[in-house]
XYZ file of C-alpha atoms in Angstrom:
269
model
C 22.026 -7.624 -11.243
C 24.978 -7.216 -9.151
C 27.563 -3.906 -10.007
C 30.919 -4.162 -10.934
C 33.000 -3.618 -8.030
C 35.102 -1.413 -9.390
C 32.509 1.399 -10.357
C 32.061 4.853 -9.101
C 28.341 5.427 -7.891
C 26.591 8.815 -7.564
C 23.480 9.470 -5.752
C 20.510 10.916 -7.931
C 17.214 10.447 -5.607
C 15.863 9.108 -2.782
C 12.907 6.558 -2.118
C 11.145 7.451 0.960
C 9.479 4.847 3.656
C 6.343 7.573 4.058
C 5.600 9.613 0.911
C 3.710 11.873 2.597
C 5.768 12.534 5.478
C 9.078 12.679 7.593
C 10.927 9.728 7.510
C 14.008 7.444 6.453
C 14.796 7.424 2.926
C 16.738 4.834 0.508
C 19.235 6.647 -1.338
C 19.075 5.884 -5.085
C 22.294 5.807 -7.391
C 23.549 6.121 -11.079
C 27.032 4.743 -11.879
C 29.891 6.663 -13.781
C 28.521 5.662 -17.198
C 25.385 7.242 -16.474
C 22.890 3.994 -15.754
C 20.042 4.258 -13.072
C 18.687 2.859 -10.976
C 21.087 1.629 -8.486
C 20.819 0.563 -4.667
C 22.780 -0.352 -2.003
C 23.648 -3.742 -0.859
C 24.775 -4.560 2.052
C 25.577 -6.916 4.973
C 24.694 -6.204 8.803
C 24.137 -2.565 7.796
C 28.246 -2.076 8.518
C 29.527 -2.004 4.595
C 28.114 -1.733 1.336
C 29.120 -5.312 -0.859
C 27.820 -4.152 -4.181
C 24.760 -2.070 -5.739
C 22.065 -3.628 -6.799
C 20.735 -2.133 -10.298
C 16.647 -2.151 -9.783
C 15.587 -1.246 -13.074
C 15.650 1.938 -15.894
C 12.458 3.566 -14.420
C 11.311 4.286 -10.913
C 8.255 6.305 -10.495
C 8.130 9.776 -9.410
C 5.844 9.419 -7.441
C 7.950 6.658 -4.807
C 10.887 8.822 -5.814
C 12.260 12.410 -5.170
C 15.479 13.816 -7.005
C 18.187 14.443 -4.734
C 22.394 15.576 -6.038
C 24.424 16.305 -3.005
C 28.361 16.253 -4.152
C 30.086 12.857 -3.929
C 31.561 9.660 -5.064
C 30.398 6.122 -3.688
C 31.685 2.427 -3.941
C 31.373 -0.975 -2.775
C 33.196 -1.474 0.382
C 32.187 1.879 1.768
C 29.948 2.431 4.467
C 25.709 2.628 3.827
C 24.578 6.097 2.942
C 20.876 7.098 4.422
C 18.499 9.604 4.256
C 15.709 11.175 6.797
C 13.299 13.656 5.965
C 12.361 15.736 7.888
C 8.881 17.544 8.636
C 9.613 20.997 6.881
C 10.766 19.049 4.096
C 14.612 19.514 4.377
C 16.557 16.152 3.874
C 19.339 14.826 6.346
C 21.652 12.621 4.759
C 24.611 11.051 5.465
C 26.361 7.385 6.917
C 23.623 5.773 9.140
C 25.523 6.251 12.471
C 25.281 9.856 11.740
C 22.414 10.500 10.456
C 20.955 8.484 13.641
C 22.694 10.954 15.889
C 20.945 13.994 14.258
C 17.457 12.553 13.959
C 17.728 11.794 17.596
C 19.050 15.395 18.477
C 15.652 16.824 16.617
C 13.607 14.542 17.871
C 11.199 17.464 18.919
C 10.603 18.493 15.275
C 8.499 15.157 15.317
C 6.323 15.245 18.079
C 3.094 14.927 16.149
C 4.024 11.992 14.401
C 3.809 9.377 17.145
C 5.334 6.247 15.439
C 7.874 8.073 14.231
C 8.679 9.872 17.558
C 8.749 6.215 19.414
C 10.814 4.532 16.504
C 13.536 7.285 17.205
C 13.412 7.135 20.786
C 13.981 3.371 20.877
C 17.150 3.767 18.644
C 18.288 6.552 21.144
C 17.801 3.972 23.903
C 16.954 6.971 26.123
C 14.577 6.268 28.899
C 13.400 9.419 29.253
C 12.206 9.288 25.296
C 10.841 6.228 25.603
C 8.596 7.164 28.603
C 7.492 10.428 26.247
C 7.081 8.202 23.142
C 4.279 5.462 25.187
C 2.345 8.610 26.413
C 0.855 8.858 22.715
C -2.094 6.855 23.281
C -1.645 5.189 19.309
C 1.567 4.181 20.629
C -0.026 2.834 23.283
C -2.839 0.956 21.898
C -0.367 -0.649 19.166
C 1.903 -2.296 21.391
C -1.019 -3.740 23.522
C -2.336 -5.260 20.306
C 1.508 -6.720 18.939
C 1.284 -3.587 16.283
C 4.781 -2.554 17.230
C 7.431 -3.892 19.567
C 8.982 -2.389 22.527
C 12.352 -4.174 22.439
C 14.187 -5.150 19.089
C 15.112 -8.761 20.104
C 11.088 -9.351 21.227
C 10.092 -12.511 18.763
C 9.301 -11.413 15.447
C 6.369 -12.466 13.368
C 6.612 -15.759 11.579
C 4.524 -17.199 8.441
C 3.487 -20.619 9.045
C 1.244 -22.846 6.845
C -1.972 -21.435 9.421
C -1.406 -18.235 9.113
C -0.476 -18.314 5.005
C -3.914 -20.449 5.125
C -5.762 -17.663 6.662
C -3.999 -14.843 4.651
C -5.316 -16.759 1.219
C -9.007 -17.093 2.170
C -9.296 -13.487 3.217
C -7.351 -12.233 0.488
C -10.200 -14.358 -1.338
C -12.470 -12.536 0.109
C -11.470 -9.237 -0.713
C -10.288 -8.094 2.987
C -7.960 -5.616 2.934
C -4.496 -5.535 3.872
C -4.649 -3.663 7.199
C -8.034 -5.685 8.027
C -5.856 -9.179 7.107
C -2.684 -7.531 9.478
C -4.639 -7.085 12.262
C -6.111 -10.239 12.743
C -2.750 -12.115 11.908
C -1.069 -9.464 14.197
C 1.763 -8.414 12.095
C 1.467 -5.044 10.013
C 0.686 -3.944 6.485
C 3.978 -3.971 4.876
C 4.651 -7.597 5.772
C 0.993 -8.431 4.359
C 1.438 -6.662 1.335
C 5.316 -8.323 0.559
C 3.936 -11.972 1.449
C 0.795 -11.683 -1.362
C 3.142 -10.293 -3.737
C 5.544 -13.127 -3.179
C 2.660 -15.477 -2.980
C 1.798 -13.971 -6.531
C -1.889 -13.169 -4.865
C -3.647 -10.295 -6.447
C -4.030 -7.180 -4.063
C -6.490 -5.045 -4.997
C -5.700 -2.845 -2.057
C -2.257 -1.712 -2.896
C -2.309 1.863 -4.395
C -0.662 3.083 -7.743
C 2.250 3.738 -6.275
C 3.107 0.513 -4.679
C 1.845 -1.275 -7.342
C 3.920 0.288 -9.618
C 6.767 0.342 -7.858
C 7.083 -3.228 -7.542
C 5.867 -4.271 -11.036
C 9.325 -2.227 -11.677
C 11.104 -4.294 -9.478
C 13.084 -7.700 -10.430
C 10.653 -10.109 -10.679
C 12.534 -13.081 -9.352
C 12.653 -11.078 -5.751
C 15.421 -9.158 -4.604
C 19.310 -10.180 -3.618
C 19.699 -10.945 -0.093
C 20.929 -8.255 2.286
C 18.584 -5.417 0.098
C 15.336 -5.239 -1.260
C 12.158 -3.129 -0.825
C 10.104 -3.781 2.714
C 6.597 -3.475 1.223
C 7.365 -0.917 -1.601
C 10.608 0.633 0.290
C 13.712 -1.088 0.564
C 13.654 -3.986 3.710
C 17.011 -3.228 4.319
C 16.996 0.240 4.396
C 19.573 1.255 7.224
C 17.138 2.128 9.472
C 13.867 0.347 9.970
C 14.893 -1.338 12.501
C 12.201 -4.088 12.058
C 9.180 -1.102 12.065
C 6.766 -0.478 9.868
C 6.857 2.746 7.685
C 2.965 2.634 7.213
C 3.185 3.678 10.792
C 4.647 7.349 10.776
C 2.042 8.883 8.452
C -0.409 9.338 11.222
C -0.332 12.293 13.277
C -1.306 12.575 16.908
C -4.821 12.382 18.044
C -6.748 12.893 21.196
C -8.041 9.921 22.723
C -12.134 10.379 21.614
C -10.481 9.842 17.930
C -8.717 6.712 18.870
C -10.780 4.712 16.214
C -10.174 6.588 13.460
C -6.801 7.147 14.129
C -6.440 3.434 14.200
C -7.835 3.082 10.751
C -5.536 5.764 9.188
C -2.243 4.538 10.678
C -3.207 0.419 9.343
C -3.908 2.330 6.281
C -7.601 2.398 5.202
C -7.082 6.203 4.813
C -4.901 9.512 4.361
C -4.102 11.344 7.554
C -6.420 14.277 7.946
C -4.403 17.431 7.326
């Protein structure tokens, strides 16, 4: 359900891509009459058309509490959010909020997806050539994982491939097993079975409840959640979030790296 234009919108929370890590986060609103849950819509990321209300209940655990002072409305520009890894929260218009993640870029050196999703929006060389010395980095874009360039080709569901994701969805495969032998990643497995009303045995508690919160009949174009965070979240930038949980990891644990950032398991800690 689309907002009343009119309406004065106050953030309460934020949904972040990783749960258990740094990251972008989708800011969450109320409005001045004191309903939740309310998000951002918008078109080419440039100006917010309306909020989008979600849904009464979002579950703590997708969700964190978060009050800073202010007053929001359509027509303004998108509000973001990135966490960072000692927990504090940067949050402010996407432009800006870009600018400072980029400036403390060090702070996230051991998260390698993160580090190279950062350094492409900086468009810095020199970051770039850092970022593709992590050897997860390295092995993802060799197997499509991850693209170097925005405007490379991005992955398309035809009737083969929908085929294909069926039968091994049949056959109990898991999401990151189905991914990498379609080559596209987790998230967009996990959003085509839900939209293909397929059961998914693999998704956890929290994205399965999480979307069973969700509008059922999908989500209004220009916003939405991009596997259980929002697709149009200011800042993806057409990257999977799955990605930035893992941490970095010498070459002789390559494998097992692999398996934790297509997410079979937890990062070690």
């Amino acid at each position: 359900m689309l907002s009343n234009d009119n309406s004065i919108y106050y953030v309460v929370g934020m949904i972040p891509i990783n749960p258990e890590g740094p990251g972008f986060c989708t800011p969450v609103f109320r409005d001045d009459a004191g309903k939740k849950y309310f998000l951002q819509s918008m078109r080419m990321r440039r100006k917010v058309e309306a909020f989008v209300h979600v849904g009464d209940h979002i579950p703590p655990s997708a969700f964190f509490s978060y009050r800073p002072n202010g007053e929001f409305r359509a027509g303004d520009r998108p509000y973001v959010g990135f966490r960072l890894p000692n927990g504090s929260l940067l949050f402010d218009r996407r432009p800006n909020v870009q600018d400072q993640v980029i400036s403390r870029i060090d702070e996230l050196t051991d998260y390698p997806f993160i580090y190279f999703q950062i350094a492409r929006l900086s468009r810095s060389a020199d970051l770039i050539k850092r970022a593709l010395c992590y050897p997860e980095v390295d092995t993802a874009l060799k197997n499509g994982w991850i693209r170097l360039k925005p405007n490379e080709p991005r992955f398309g569901w035809t009737a083969a491939n929908e085929k294909e994701l069926r039968l091994m969805s049949r056959d109990g495969h898991s999401a990151a097993t189905i991914a990498r032998k379609l080559g596209t990643s987790r998230n967009s497995v996990i959003a085509k079975l839900k939209r293909l009303r397929i059961g998914s045995r693999y998704l956890d508690d929290r994205q399965q409840n999480l979307f069973d919160d969700l509008p059922k009949d999908g989500l209004v174009s220009g916003s939405g959640l991009r596997g259980y965070t929002y697709k149009n979240d200011g800042f993806s930038m057409q990257f999977s979030g799955n990605y930035s949980t893992t941490r970095h990891a010498s070459e002789t644990d390559l494998s097992e790296n692999e398996r934790q950032f297509l997410g079979r398991n937890k990062p070690k800690t």
